[in-house]
Amino acid sequence: MTEGTSRIEAFSDGVFAIAITLLILEIRLPHAGEAGSLSRQLVTLWPSYFAFALSFFVILVTWIAHHELMRLVHATNRPIQLANGCCLAYVIFIPFPTAVLAANLGGPEMKTAVTFYCATFVFGSAAFNVLVETIARSGCGRSDIDQAIAYIRRGFRITFGVYVAATLIALVAPWVALAINVAVRVHLLRIRYQPTTVSRAA
Amino acid sequence: MTEGTSRIEAFSDGVFAIAITLLILEIRLPHAGEAGSLSRQLVTLWPSYFAFALSFFVILVTWIAHHELMRLVHATNRPIQLANGCCLAYVIFIPFPTAVLAANLGGPEMKTAVTFYCATFVFGSAAFNVLVETIARSGCGRSDIDQAIAYIRRGFRITFGVYVAATLIALVAPWVALAINVAVRVHLLRIRYQPTTVSRAA
Amino acid sequence: MTEGTSRIEAFSDGVFAIAITLLILEIRLPHAGEAGSLSRQLVTLWPSYFAFALSFFVILVTWIAHHELMRLVHATNRPIQLANGCCLAYVIFIPFPTAVLAANLGGPEMKTAVTFYCATFVFGSAAFNVLVETIARSGCGRSDIDQAIAYIRRGFRITFGVYVAATLIALVAPWVALAINVAVRVHLLRIRYQPTTVSRAA
Amino acid sequence: MTEGTSRIEAFSDGVFAIAITLLILEIRLPHAGEAGSLSRQLVTLWPSYFAFALSFFVILVTWIAHHELMRLVHATNRPIQLANGCCLAYVIFIPFPTAVLAANLGGPEMKTAVTFYCATFVFGSAAFNVLVETIARSGCGRSDIDQAIAYIRRGFRITFGVYVAATLIALVAPWVALAINVAVRVHLLRIRYQPTTVSRAA
């Protein structure tokens, strides 16, 4: 029993849009009465701006990848809905490690914070690997895109390994780990998820 | 006077997406200066992670069930809009008992917290029973699915009874009550809401 | 220059869905360490539950009314977008007077809180009156519904007067003012916005 | 490789709707026990109401402009998605400078707060200029609207200059800077983004 993808796309788009917008709630002025002029306080918030920009970029790229994946299926079923739910749980969770990162960037606990932040992406990558596997096995994929699915499966497995490596690196070199995470997303933006001959009116 | 279901679906999807995303706002780091290293603090938050995962699963399954229900109607009217509103009020309320649960899991007041959490599902189940009854009596159901509606009505009445039982059990054995709630949702995922011959382009 | 109504409906639905869901953020447990058992604390929150239910009902009815209004237009233009924006500003504002109401229900400042709460609906009703006038004068209304528009204009002017009266009554009898507000919404649910012969696939 | 615009519009509409609704979270009652009657406290919050109204108006006008821009393209590609992402990052960021403004309106640090608030719009205008350039160069624009695109490009460059000027003016005359920002938005509402002969069913 299958059905179209419009409601799962609408629900997912809603979750992505809300999670990415909630990131701003983590940026807050210190309480009145604390030391320093306003301009100094605004400058002191740089870890919050940095974490906001980083997680914004991550969620945006994840949304694009999710978008591309959903274009490869013509229908959903219960396993796809559940696997998609795991991906959304990961997206919804992102604001919390972002807040942990912002609170500890440049501080004595930075290694722990970045490791936690990077570990979130290991979980997220696992969820997306499950989603791609589920799509590949569901019979909901479009017939002309077997090659694309195979390509994405291989790519997602490799990025999973990179996220694991970045998490381990974060234990000793947190800035390097963050740089690796950015690089992976830039790469995800550059790959093509589909052969150019595939087109679908969205 | 009836109308199509697209706007009520869009509004409901929005509410589900927001309620499920707001769950993350309940997970917060203790204020700076409190005891313990960051890694210890992150571990100490396990009740929050547990409550987040549990309520995420509950809302996801509820969304799927709502989704299936809406596929059975071809139009809405005022009574359906109101009954649907009661279901949405329940969904919106979930983050609050989730926060109560997270704050008391494993603590001295756990029985009260779990009872409150389970009682929320009794209310929610009542709302969904009202919605199914309203659909069944509205004449908005699709003609080929009388059997499916009858099946769902019976099923929803049974789950209502299970939720009441779980709430009473929570007074003495809270972990058992939580396990029953998970089991009900797993069951809701496995049942088929429609005969396989019914298909509708979504 | 006009355009279809799909994006303005999507944007409005999003705002309604978010505003109604944010109501739950106003319900919070007292900080740990404050007096009383958990069950007593949960009971003490009754003003929050009451304000939540009341404002939920208000926003739901407003969404239905907005929904009906939008069904009467086949296109939007800049003035309709701006008038609609005023209506949305009112909807977005509702969580704040709701929090004020919850914090003061049954307290010494209840009259002030209820007056503020009721005054919000005067502003909201003014916005909806402007929206209906703008639609009536825009030429975007559907040709077969002149009668419906005229009927709604008259009805909205009367409810505006009732909201003003309720706000004045709140200064001396706050519970009566709240009851009037509920009664107006029940009435708004019962009226028919369109002649029965009008039907539109949504 | 291009695709239709429906999902990017849905995602953007969601972000706009959430960002505009989150503005209300910045309006909060002082904690109980602080000086003054409730009515006095409500009046003392005027900077919050003012900042809410101002940022609401800014986001509404930005939504309308974004809406008009998207009507000029018949498809999106990766560069448009990224440029659009920068615009959304700006929209999501707005609640933070709004909170800074509300906390300092009429206070000793007002010049700093207004400068920060105005500088946000310089960033936002840069993002929208990038989006228009990307659209113009993408080949995704509709063939009959080259003239409209050229007109918008010129207009957006001019408004960028005005935002820079307003930010500098804020350093010495903050109220004037705010008035300039309002005037720019009123102007953006009055211009026509398309020749009247262009019509598209939305």
JSON list of N, CA, C and O in Angstrom, two decimals, chain A residues 2 5 8-9 65-84 87 127-143 145-146 148-150 152-153 156 200, chain D residues 7:
[
{"chain": "A", "resi": 2, "resn": "THR", "atom": "N", "xyz": [0.80, 2.01, -1.03]},
{"chain": "A", "resi": 2, "resn": "THR", "atom": "CA", "xyz": [1.62, 3.20, -1.12]},
{"chain": "A", "resi": 2, "resn": "THR", "atom": "C", "xyz": [0.73, 4.43, -1.32]},
{"chain": "A", "resi": 2, "resn": "THR", "atom": "O", "xyz": [-0.46, 4.32, -1.55]},
{"chain": "A", "resi": 5, "resn": "THR", "atom": "N", "xyz": [3.62, 11.54, -2.44]},
{"chain": "A", "resi": 5, "resn": "THR", "atom": "CA", "xyz": [4.61, 12.11, -1.54]},
{"chain": "A", "resi": 5, "resn": "THR", "atom": "C", "xyz": [4.28, 13.52, -1.06]},
{"chain": "A", "resi": 5, "resn": "THR", "atom": "O", "xyz": [5.07, 14.11, -0.34]},
{"chain": "A", "resi": 8, "resn": "ILE", "atom": "N", "xyz": [4.03, 13.98, 2.94]},
{"chain": "A", "resi": 8, "resn": "ILE", "atom": "CA", "xyz": [5.29, 13.76, 3.64]},
{"chain": "A", "resi": 8, "resn": "ILE", "atom": "C", "xyz": [6.28, 14.88, 3.31]},
{"chain": "A", "resi": 8, "resn": "ILE", "atom": "O", "xyz": [7.07, 15.30, 4.17]},
{"chain": "A", "resi": 9, "resn": "GLU", "atom": "N", "xyz": [6.22, 15.40, 2.10]},
{"chain": "A", "resi": 9, "resn": "GLU", "atom": "CA", "xyz": [7.07, 16.54, 1.75]},
{"chain": "A", "resi": 9, "resn": "GLU", "atom": "C", "xyz": [6.65, 17.78, 2.52]},
{"chain": "A", "resi": 9, "resn": "GLU", "atom": "O", "xyz": [7.50, 18.52, 3.03]},
{"chain": "A", "resi": 65, "resn": "ALA", "atom": "N", "xyz": [19.49, 18.03, 0.23]},
{"chain": "A", "resi": 65, "resn": "ALA", "atom": "CA", "xyz": [19.72, 16.60, 0.00]},
{"chain": "A", "resi": 65, "resn": "ALA", "atom": "C", "xyz": [18.42, 15.81, 0.17]},
{"chain": "A", "resi": 65, "resn": "ALA", "atom": "O", "xyz": [18.11, 14.90, -0.63]},
{"chain": "A", "resi": 66, "resn": "HIS", "atom": "N", "xyz": [17.64, 16.17, 1.20]},
{"chain": "A", "resi": 66, "resn": "HIS", "atom": "CA", "xyz": [16.37, 15.51, 1.44]},
{"chain": "A", "resi": 66, "resn": "HIS", "atom": "C", "xyz": [15.42, 15.72, 0.27]},
{"chain": "A", "resi": 66, "resn": "HIS", "atom": "O", "xyz": [14.73, 14.80, -0.19]},
{"chain": "A", "resi": 67, "resn": "HIS", "atom": "N", "xyz": [15.41, 16.94, -0.19]},
{"chain": "A", "resi": 67, "resn": "HIS", "atom": "CA", "xyz": [14.64, 17.36, -1.35]},
{"chain": "A", "resi": 67, "resn": "HIS", "atom": "C", "xyz": [14.99, 16.49, -2.57]},
{"chain": "A", "resi": 67, "resn": "HIS", "atom": "O", "xyz": [14.10, 15.97, -3.25]},
{"chain": "A", "resi": 68, "resn": "GLU", "atom": "N", "xyz": [16.28, 16.31, -2.80]},
{"chain": "A", "resi": 68, "resn": "GLU", "atom": "CA", "xyz": [16.73, 15.54, -3.97]},
{"chain": "A", "resi": 68, "resn": "GLU", "atom": "C", "xyz": [16.31, 14.07, -3.82]},
{"chain": "A", "resi": 68, "resn": "GLU", "atom": "O", "xyz": [15.89, 13.42, -4.78]},
{"chain": "A", "resi": 69, "resn": "LEU", "atom": "N", "xyz": [16.45, 13.56, -2.58]},
{"chain": "A", "resi": 69, "resn": "LEU", "atom": "CA", "xyz": [16.08, 12.17, -2.32]},
{"chain": "A", "resi": 69, "resn": "LEU", "atom": "C", "xyz": [14.60, 11.95, -2.62]},
{"chain": "A", "resi": 69, "resn": "LEU", "atom": "O", "xyz": [14.22, 10.96, -3.25]},
{"chain": "A", "resi": 70, "resn": "MET", "atom": "N", "xyz": [13.77, 12.87, -2.15]},
{"chain": "A", "resi": 70, "resn": "MET", "atom": "CA", "xyz": [12.32, 12.71, -2.31]},
{"chain": "A", "resi": 70, "resn": "MET", "atom": "C", "xyz": [11.91, 12.79, -3.78]},
{"chain": "A", "resi": 70, "resn": "MET", "atom": "O", "xyz": [10.86, 12.27, -4.17]},
{"chain": "A", "resi": 71, "resn": "ARG", "atom": "N", "xyz": [12.74, 13.47, -4.57]},
{"chain": "A", "resi": 71, "resn": "ARG", "atom": "CA", "xyz": [12.42, 13.53, -6.01]},
{"chain": "A", "resi": 71, "resn": "ARG", "atom": "C", "xyz": [12.63, 12.17, -6.68]},
{"chain": "A", "resi": 71, "resn": "ARG", "atom": "O", "xyz": [12.16, 11.95, -7.79]},
{"chain": "A", "resi": 72, "resn": "LEU", "atom": "N", "xyz": [13.36, 11.29, -6.00]},
{"chain": "A", "resi": 72, "resn": "LEU", "atom": "CA", "xyz": [13.64, 9.98, -6.60]},
{"chain": "A", "resi": 72, "resn": "LEU", "atom": "C", "xyz": [12.52, 8.98, -6.33]},
{"chain": "A", "resi": 72, "resn": "LEU", "atom": "O", "xyz": [12.51, 7.90, -6.92]},
{"chain": "A", "resi": 73, "resn": "VAL", "atom": "N", "xyz": [11.61, 9.29, -5.43]},
{"chain": "A", "resi": 73, "resn": "VAL", "atom": "CA", "xyz": [10.53, 8.35, -5.15]},
{"chain": "A", "resi": 73, "resn": "VAL", "atom": "C", "xyz": [9.23, 8.91, -5.71]},
{"chain": "A", "resi": 73, "resn": "VAL", "atom": "O", "xyz": [9.03, 10.12, -5.76]},
{"chain": "A", "resi": 74, "resn": "HIS", "atom": "N", "xyz": [8.37, 8.01, -6.13]},
{"chain": "A", "resi": 74, "resn": "HIS", "atom": "CA", "xyz": [7.08, 8.47, -6.64]},
{"chain": "A", "resi": 74, "resn": "HIS", "atom": "C", "xyz": [5.97, 8.17, -5.63]},
{"chain": "A", "resi": 74, "resn": "HIS", "atom": "O", "xyz": [4.82, 8.54, -5.84]},
{"chain": "A", "resi": 75, "resn": "ALA", "atom": "N", "xyz": [6.32, 7.53, -4.54]},
{"chain": "A", "resi": 75, "resn": "ALA", "atom": "CA", "xyz": [5.32, 7.16, -3.55]},
{"chain": "A", "resi": 75, "resn": "ALA", "atom": "C", "xyz": [6.02, 6.89, -2.23]},
{"chain": "A", "resi": 75, "resn": "ALA", "atom": "O", "xyz": [7.24, 6.73, -2.17]},
{"chain": "A", "resi": 76, "resn": "THR", "atom": "N", "xyz": [5.24, 6.86, -1.14]},
{"chain": "A", "resi": 76, "resn": "THR", "atom": "CA", "xyz": [5.80, 6.50, 0.16]},
{"chain": "A", "resi": 76, "resn": "THR", "atom": "C", "xyz": [5.02, 5.33, 0.73]},
{"chain": "A", "resi": 76, "resn": "THR", "atom": "O", "xyz": [3.90, 5.06, 0.34]},
{"chain": "A", "resi": 77, "resn": "ASN", "atom": "N", "xyz": [5.66, 4.63, 1.65]},
{"chain": "A", "resi": 77, "resn": "ASN", "atom": "CA", "xyz": [4.95, 3.60, 2.40]},
{"chain": "A", "resi": 77, "resn": "ASN", "atom": "C", "xyz": [5.38, 3.73, 3.88]},
{"chain": "A", "resi": 77, "resn": "ASN", "atom": "O", "xyz": [6.14, 4.63, 4.24]},
{"chain": "A", "resi": 78, "resn": "ARG", "atom": "N", "xyz": [4.88, 2.85, 4.72]},
{"chain": "A", "resi": 78, "resn": "ARG", "atom": "CA", "xyz": [5.16, 2.96, 6.14]},
{"chain": "A", "resi": 78, "resn": "ARG", "atom": "C", "xyz": [6.66, 2.94, 6.46]},
{"chain": "A", "resi": 78, "resn": "ARG", "atom": "O", "xyz": [7.14, 3.80, 7.22]},
{"chain": "A", "resi": 79, "resn": "PRO", "atom": "N", "xyz": [7.45, 1.99, 5.91]},
{"chain": "A", "resi": 79, "resn": "PRO", "atom": "CA", "xyz": [8.89, 2.03, 6.23]},
{"chain": "A", "resi": 79, "resn": "PRO", "atom": "C", "xyz": [9.56, 3.34, 5.83]},
{"chain": "A", "resi": 79, "resn": "PRO", "atom": "O", "xyz": [10.42, 3.85, 6.57]},
{"chain": "A", "resi": 80, "resn": "ILE", "atom": "N", "xyz": [9.18, 3.90, 4.69]},
{"chain": "A", "resi": 80, "resn": "ILE", "atom": "CA", "xyz": [9.79, 5.18, 4.29]},
{"chain": "A", "resi": 80, "resn": "ILE", "atom": "C", "xyz": [9.37, 6.27, 5.26]},
{"chain": "A", "resi": 80, "resn": "ILE", "atom": "O", "xyz": [10.19, 7.12, 5.66]},
{"chain": "A", "resi": 81, "resn": "GLN", "atom": "N", "xyz": [8.11, 6.26, 5.70]},
{"chain": "A", "resi": 81, "resn": "GLN", "atom": "CA", "xyz": [7.67, 7.27, 6.65]},
{"chain": "A", "resi": 81, "resn": "GLN", "atom": "C", "xyz": [8.46, 7.19, 7.96]},
{"chain": "A", "resi": 81, "resn": "GLN", "atom": "O", "xyz": [8.82, 8.21, 8.54]},
{"chain": "A", "resi": 82, "resn": "LEU", "atom": "N", "xyz": [8.73, 5.95, 8.41]},
{"chain": "A", "resi": 82, "resn": "LEU", "atom": "CA", "xyz": [9.49, 5.80, 9.65]},
{"chain": "A", "resi": 82, "resn": "LEU", "atom": "C", "xyz": [10.95, 6.21, 9.49]},
{"chain": "A", "resi": 82, "resn": "LEU", "atom": "O", "xyz": [11.51, 6.90, 10.34]},
{"chain": "A", "resi": 83, "resn": "ALA", "atom": "N", "xyz": [11.56, 5.79, 8.38]},
{"chain": "A", "resi": 83, "resn": "ALA", "atom": "CA", "xyz": [12.95, 6.17, 8.15]},
{"chain": "A", "resi": 83, "resn": "ALA", "atom": "C", "xyz": [13.06, 7.68, 7.99]},
{"chain": "A", "resi": 83, "resn": "ALA", "atom": "O", "xyz": [14.00, 8.31, 8.51]},
{"chain": "A", "resi": 84, "resn": "ASN", "atom": "N", "xyz": [12.08, 8.26, 7.31]},
{"chain": "A", "resi": 84, "resn": "ASN", "atom": "CA", "xyz": [12.06, 9.72, 7.18]},
{"chain": "A", "resi": 84, "resn": "ASN", "atom": "C", "xyz": [11.90, 10.36, 8.56]},
{"chain": "A", "resi": 84, "resn": "ASN", "atom": "O", "xyz": [12.50, 11.40, 8.84]},
{"chain": "A", "resi": 87, "resn": "CYS", "atom": "N", "xyz": [15.18, 10.71, 10.20]},
{"chain": "A", "resi": 87, "resn": "CYS", "atom": "CA", "xyz": [15.93, 11.85, 9.65]},
{"chain": "A", "resi": 87, "resn": "CYS", "atom": "C", "xyz": [15.42, 13.16, 10.26]},
{"chain": "A", "resi": 87, "resn": "CYS", "atom": "O", "xyz": [16.20, 14.05, 10.60]},
{"chain": "A", "resi": 127, "resn": "ALA", "atom": "N", "xyz": [20.81, 7.90, 9.95]},
{"chain": "A", "resi": 127, "resn": "ALA", "atom": "CA", "xyz": [19.38, 7.99, 9.61]},
{"chain": "A", "resi": 127, "resn": "ALA", "atom": "C", "xyz": [19.19, 8.13, 8.10]},
{"chain": "A", "resi": 127, "resn": "ALA", "atom": "O", "xyz": [18.32, 7.49, 7.50]},
{"chain": "A", "resi": 128, "resn": "PHE", "atom": "N", "xyz": [20.01, 8.96, 7.48]},
{"chain": "A", "resi": 128, "resn": "PHE", "atom": "CA", "xyz": [19.87, 9.15, 6.03]},
{"chain": "A", "resi": 128, "resn": "PHE", "atom": "C", "xyz": [20.28, 7.90, 5.27]},
{"chain": "A", "resi": 128, "resn": "PHE", "atom": "O", "xyz": [19.71, 7.58, 4.23]},
{"chain": "A", "resi": 129, "resn": "ASN", "atom": "N", "xyz": [21.30, 7.18, 5.78]},
{"chain": "A", "resi": 129, "resn": "ASN", "atom": "CA", "xyz": [21.65, 5.90, 5.15]},
{"chain": "A", "resi": 129, "resn": "ASN", "atom": "C", "xyz": [20.48, 4.93, 5.21]},
{"chain": "A", "resi": 129, "resn": "ASN", "atom": "O", "xyz": [20.18, 4.24, 4.23]},
{"chain": "A", "resi": 130, "resn": "VAL", "atom": "N", "xyz": [19.81, 4.88, 6.37]},
{"chain": "A", "resi": 130, "resn": "VAL", "atom": "CA", "xyz": [18.65, 4.01, 6.51]},
{"chain": "A", "resi": 130, "resn": "VAL", "atom": "C", "xyz": [17.56, 4.42, 5.53]},
{"chain": "A", "resi": 130, "resn": "VAL", "atom": "O", "xyz": [16.92, 3.58, 4.88]},
{"chain": "A", "resi": 131, "resn": "LEU", "atom": "N", "xyz": [17.36, 5.74, 5.38]},
{"chain": "A", "resi": 131, "resn": "LEU", "atom": "CA", "xyz": [16.32, 6.21, 4.47]},
{"chain": "A", "resi": 131, "resn": "LEU", "atom": "C", "xyz": [16.61, 5.80, 3.03]},
{"chain": "A", "resi": 131, "resn": "LEU", "atom": "O", "xyz": [15.73, 5.31, 2.31]},
{"chain": "A", "resi": 132, "resn": "VAL", "atom": "N", "xyz": [17.87, 5.96, 2.61]},
{"chain": "A", "resi": 132, "resn": "VAL", "atom": "CA", "xyz": [18.22, 5.59, 1.23]},
{"chain": "A", "resi": 132, "resn": "VAL", "atom": "C", "xyz": [18.06, 4.09, 1.02]},
{"chain": "A", "resi": 132, "resn": "VAL", "atom": "O", "xyz": [17.51, 3.65, 0.00]},
{"chain": "A", "resi": 133, "resn": "GLU", "atom": "N", "xyz": [18.51, 3.28, 2.01]},
{"chain": "A", "resi": 133, "resn": "GLU", "atom": "CA", "xyz": [18.34, 1.83, 1.89]},
{"chain": "A", "resi": 133, "resn": "GLU", "atom": "C", "xyz": [16.86, 1.48, 1.78]},
{"chain": "A", "resi": 133, "resn": "GLU", "atom": "O", "xyz": [16.46, 0.62, 0.99]},
{"chain": "A", "resi": 134, "resn": "THR", "atom": "N", "xyz": [16.04, 2.13, 2.62]},
{"chain": "A", "resi": 134, "resn": "THR", "atom": "CA", "xyz": [14.61, 1.84, 2.62]},
{"chain": "A", "resi": 134, "resn": "THR", "atom": "C", "xyz": [13.99, 2.18, 1.27]},
{"chain": "A", "resi": 134, "resn": "THR", "atom": "O", "xyz": [13.16, 1.43, 0.74]},
{"chain": "A", "resi": 135, "resn": "ILE", "atom": "N", "xyz": [14.41, 3.30, 0.72]},
{"chain": "A", "resi": 135, "resn": "ILE", "atom": "CA", "xyz": [13.89, 3.70, -0.59]},
{"chain": "A", "resi": 135, "resn": "ILE", "atom": "C", "xyz": [14.32, 2.67, -1.64]},
{"chain": "A", "resi": 135, "resn": "ILE", "atom": "O", "xyz": [13.52, 2.22, -2.47]},
{"chain": "A", "resi": 136, "resn": "ALA", "atom": "N", "xyz": [15.60, 2.28, -1.57]},
{"chain": "A", "resi": 136, "resn": "ALA", "atom": "CA", "xyz": [16.12, 1.36, -2.59]},
{"chain": "A", "resi": 136, "resn": "ALA", "atom": "C", "xyz": [15.38, 0.03, -2.57]},
{"chain": "A", "resi": 136, "resn": "ALA", "atom": "O", "xyz": [15.17, -0.60, -3.60]},
{"chain": "A", "resi": 137, "resn": "ARG", "atom": "N", "xyz": [14.97, -0.40, -1.38]},
{"chain": "A", "resi": 137, "resn": "ARG", "atom": "CA", "xyz": [14.32, -1.71, -1.24]},
{"chain": "A", "resi": 137, "resn": "ARG", "atom": "C", "xyz": [12.80, -1.64, -1.32]},
{"chain": "A", "resi": 137, "resn": "ARG", "atom": "O", "xyz": [12.11, -2.65, -1.26]},
{"chain": "A", "resi": 138, "resn": "SER", "atom": "N", "xyz": [12.24, -0.44, -1.39]},
{"chain": "A", "resi": 138, "resn": "SER", "atom": "CA", "xyz": [10.79, -0.30, -1.24]},
{"chain": "A", "resi": 138, "resn": "SER", "atom": "C", "xyz": [10.02, -0.52, -2.53]},
{"chain": "A", "resi": 138, "resn": "SER", "atom": "O", "xyz": [8.81, -0.74, -2.49]},
{"chain": "A", "resi": 139, "resn": "GLY", "atom": "N", "xyz": [10.71, -0.41, -3.64]},
{"chain": "A", "resi": 139, "resn": "GLY", "atom": "CA", "xyz": [9.96, -0.44, -4.90]},
{"chain": "A", "resi": 139, "resn": "GLY", "atom": "C", "xyz": [9.24, 0.86, -5.16]},
{"chain": "A", "resi": 139, "resn": "GLY", "atom": "O", "xyz": [8.43, 0.96, -6.08]},
{"chain": "A", "resi": 140, "resn": "CYS", "atom": "N", "xyz": [9.50, 1.89, -4.34]},
{"chain": "A", "resi": 140, "resn": "CYS", "atom": "CA", "xyz": [8.87, 3.18, -4.57]},
{"chain": "A", "resi": 140, "resn": "CYS", "atom": "C", "xyz": [9.75, 4.10, -5.42]},
{"chain": "A", "resi": 140, "resn": "CYS", "atom": "O", "xyz": [9.35, 5.22, -5.73]},
{"chain": "A", "resi": 141, "resn": "GLY", "atom": "N", "xyz": [10.96, 3.64, -5.70]},
{"chain": "A", "resi": 141, "resn": "GLY", "atom": "CA", "xyz": [11.86, 4.46, -6.49]},
{"chain": "A", "resi": 141, "resn": "GLY", "atom": "C", "xyz": [11.38, 4.54, -7.93]},
{"chain": "A", "resi": 141, "resn": "GLY", "atom": "O", "xyz": [10.67, 3.65, -8.41]},
{"chain": "A", "resi": 142, "resn": "ARG", "atom": "N", "xyz": [11.72, 5.60, -8.58]},
{"chain": "A", "resi": 142, "resn": "ARG", "atom": "CA", "xyz": [11.33, 5.72, -9.98]},
{"chain": "A", "resi": 142, "resn": "ARG", "atom": "C", "xyz": [12.24, 4.80, -10.81]},
{"chain": "A", "resi": 142, "resn": "ARG", "atom": "O", "xyz": [13.43, 4.68, -10.54]},
{"chain": "A", "resi": 143, "resn": "SER", "atom": "N", "xyz": [11.68, 4.15, -11.82]},
{"chain": "A", "resi": 143, "resn": "SER", "atom": "CA", "xyz": [12.38, 3.07, -12.50]},
{"chain": "A", "resi": 143, "resn": "SER", "atom": "C", "xyz": [13.65, 3.56, -13.21]},
{"chain": "A", "resi": 143, "resn": "SER", "atom": "O", "xyz": [14.59, 2.80, -13.36]},
{"chain": "A", "resi": 145, "resn": "ILE", "atom": "N", "xyz": [15.85, 5.57, -12.21]},
{"chain": "A", "resi": 145, "resn": "ILE", "atom": "CA", "xyz": [16.89, 6.19, -11.40]},
{"chain": "A", "resi": 145, "resn": "ILE", "atom": "C", "xyz": [17.64, 5.18, -10.54]},
{"chain": "A", "resi": 145, "resn": "ILE", "atom": "O", "xyz": [18.24, 5.54, -9.53]},
{"chain": "A", "resi": 146, "resn": "ASP", "atom": "N", "xyz": [17.63, 3.91, -10.95]},
{"chain": "A", "resi": 146, "resn": "ASP", "atom": "CA", "xyz": [18.39, 2.90, -10.22]},
{"chain": "A", "resi": 146, "resn": "ASP", "atom": "C", "xyz": [19.85, 3.32, -10.07]},
{"chain": "A", "resi": 146, "resn": "ASP", "atom": "O", "xyz": [20.45, 3.14, -9.00]},
{"chain": "A", "resi": 148, "resn": "ALA", "atom": "N", "xyz": [21.09, 6.34, -10.08]},
{"chain": "A", "resi": 148, "resn": "ALA", "atom": "CA", "xyz": [21.21, 7.45, -9.16]},
{"chain": "A", "resi": 148, "resn": "ALA", "atom": "C", "xyz": [21.17, 6.95, -7.71]},
{"chain": "A", "resi": 148, "resn": "ALA", "atom": "O", "xyz": [21.96, 7.38, -6.86]},
{"chain": "A", "resi": 149, "resn": "ILE", "atom": "N", "xyz": [20.23, 6.04, -7.43]},
{"chain": "A", "resi": 149, "resn": "ILE", "atom": "CA", "xyz": [20.13, 5.49, -6.07]},
{"chain": "A", "resi": 149, "resn": "ILE", "atom": "C", "xyz": [21.43, 4.79, -5.67]},
{"chain": "A", "resi": 149, "resn": "ILE", "atom": "O", "xyz": [21.96, 5.02, -4.57]},
{"chain": "A", "resi": 150, "resn": "ALA", "atom": "N", "xyz": [21.96, 3.99, -6.57]},
{"chain": "A", "resi": 150, "resn": "ALA", "atom": "CA", "xyz": [23.21, 3.27, -6.28]},
{"chain": "A", "resi": 150, "resn": "ALA", "atom": "C", "xyz": [24.33, 4.26, -5.98]},
{"chain": "A", "resi": 150, "resn": "ALA", "atom": "O", "xyz": [25.13, 4.07, -5.05]},
{"chain": "A", "resi": 152, "resn": "ILE", "atom": "N", "xyz": [23.99, 7.37, -4.85]},
{"chain": "A", "resi": 152, "resn": "ILE", "atom": "CA", "xyz": [23.77, 8.04, -3.57]},
{"chain": "A", "resi": 152, "resn": "ILE", "atom": "C", "xyz": [24.09, 7.11, -2.40]},
{"chain": "A", "resi": 152, "resn": "ILE", "atom": "O", "xyz": [24.68, 7.54, -1.40]},
{"chain": "A", "resi": 153, "resn": "ARG", "atom": "N", "xyz": [23.70, 5.83, -2.52]},
{"chain": "A", "resi": 153, "resn": "ARG", "atom": "CA", "xyz": [24.01, 4.89, -1.44]},
{"chain": "A", "resi": 153, "resn": "ARG", "atom": "C", "xyz": [25.50, 4.84, -1.16]},
{"chain": "A", "resi": 153, "resn": "ARG", "atom": "O", "xyz": [25.92, 4.86, 0.01]},
{"chain": "A", "resi": 156, "resn": "PHE", "atom": "N", "xyz": [26.59, 8.16, 0.48]},
{"chain": "A", "resi": 156, "resn": "PHE", "atom": "CA", "xyz": [26.16, 8.33, 1.88]},
{"chain": "A", "resi": 156, "resn": "PHE", "atom": "C", "xyz": [26.98, 7.45, 2.82]},
{"chain": "A", "resi": 156, "resn": "PHE", "atom": "O", "xyz": [27.24, 7.84, 3.97]},
{"chain": "A", "resi": 200, "resn": "ARG", "atom": "N", "xyz": [11.94, 16.20, -13.56]},
{"chain": "A", "resi": 200, "resn": "ARG", "atom": "CA", "xyz": [10.58, 16.00, -13.07]},
{"chain": "A", "resi": 200, "resn": "ARG", "atom": "C", "xyz": [10.00, 17.34, -12.69]},
{"chain": "A", "resi": 200, "resn": "ARG", "atom": "O", "xyz": [10.61, 18.10, -11.96]},
{"chain": "D", "resi": 7, "resn": "ARG", "atom": "N", "xyz": [8.61, 23.49, -4.00]},
{"chain": "D", "resi": 7, "resn": "ARG", "atom": "CA", "xyz": [9.14, 23.17, -2.68]},
{"chain": "D", "resi": 7, "resn": "ARG", "atom": "C", "xyz": [9.97, 24.31, -2.10]},
{"chain": "D", "resi": 7, "resn": "ARG", "atom": "O", "xyz": [9.95, 24.54, -0.89]}
]
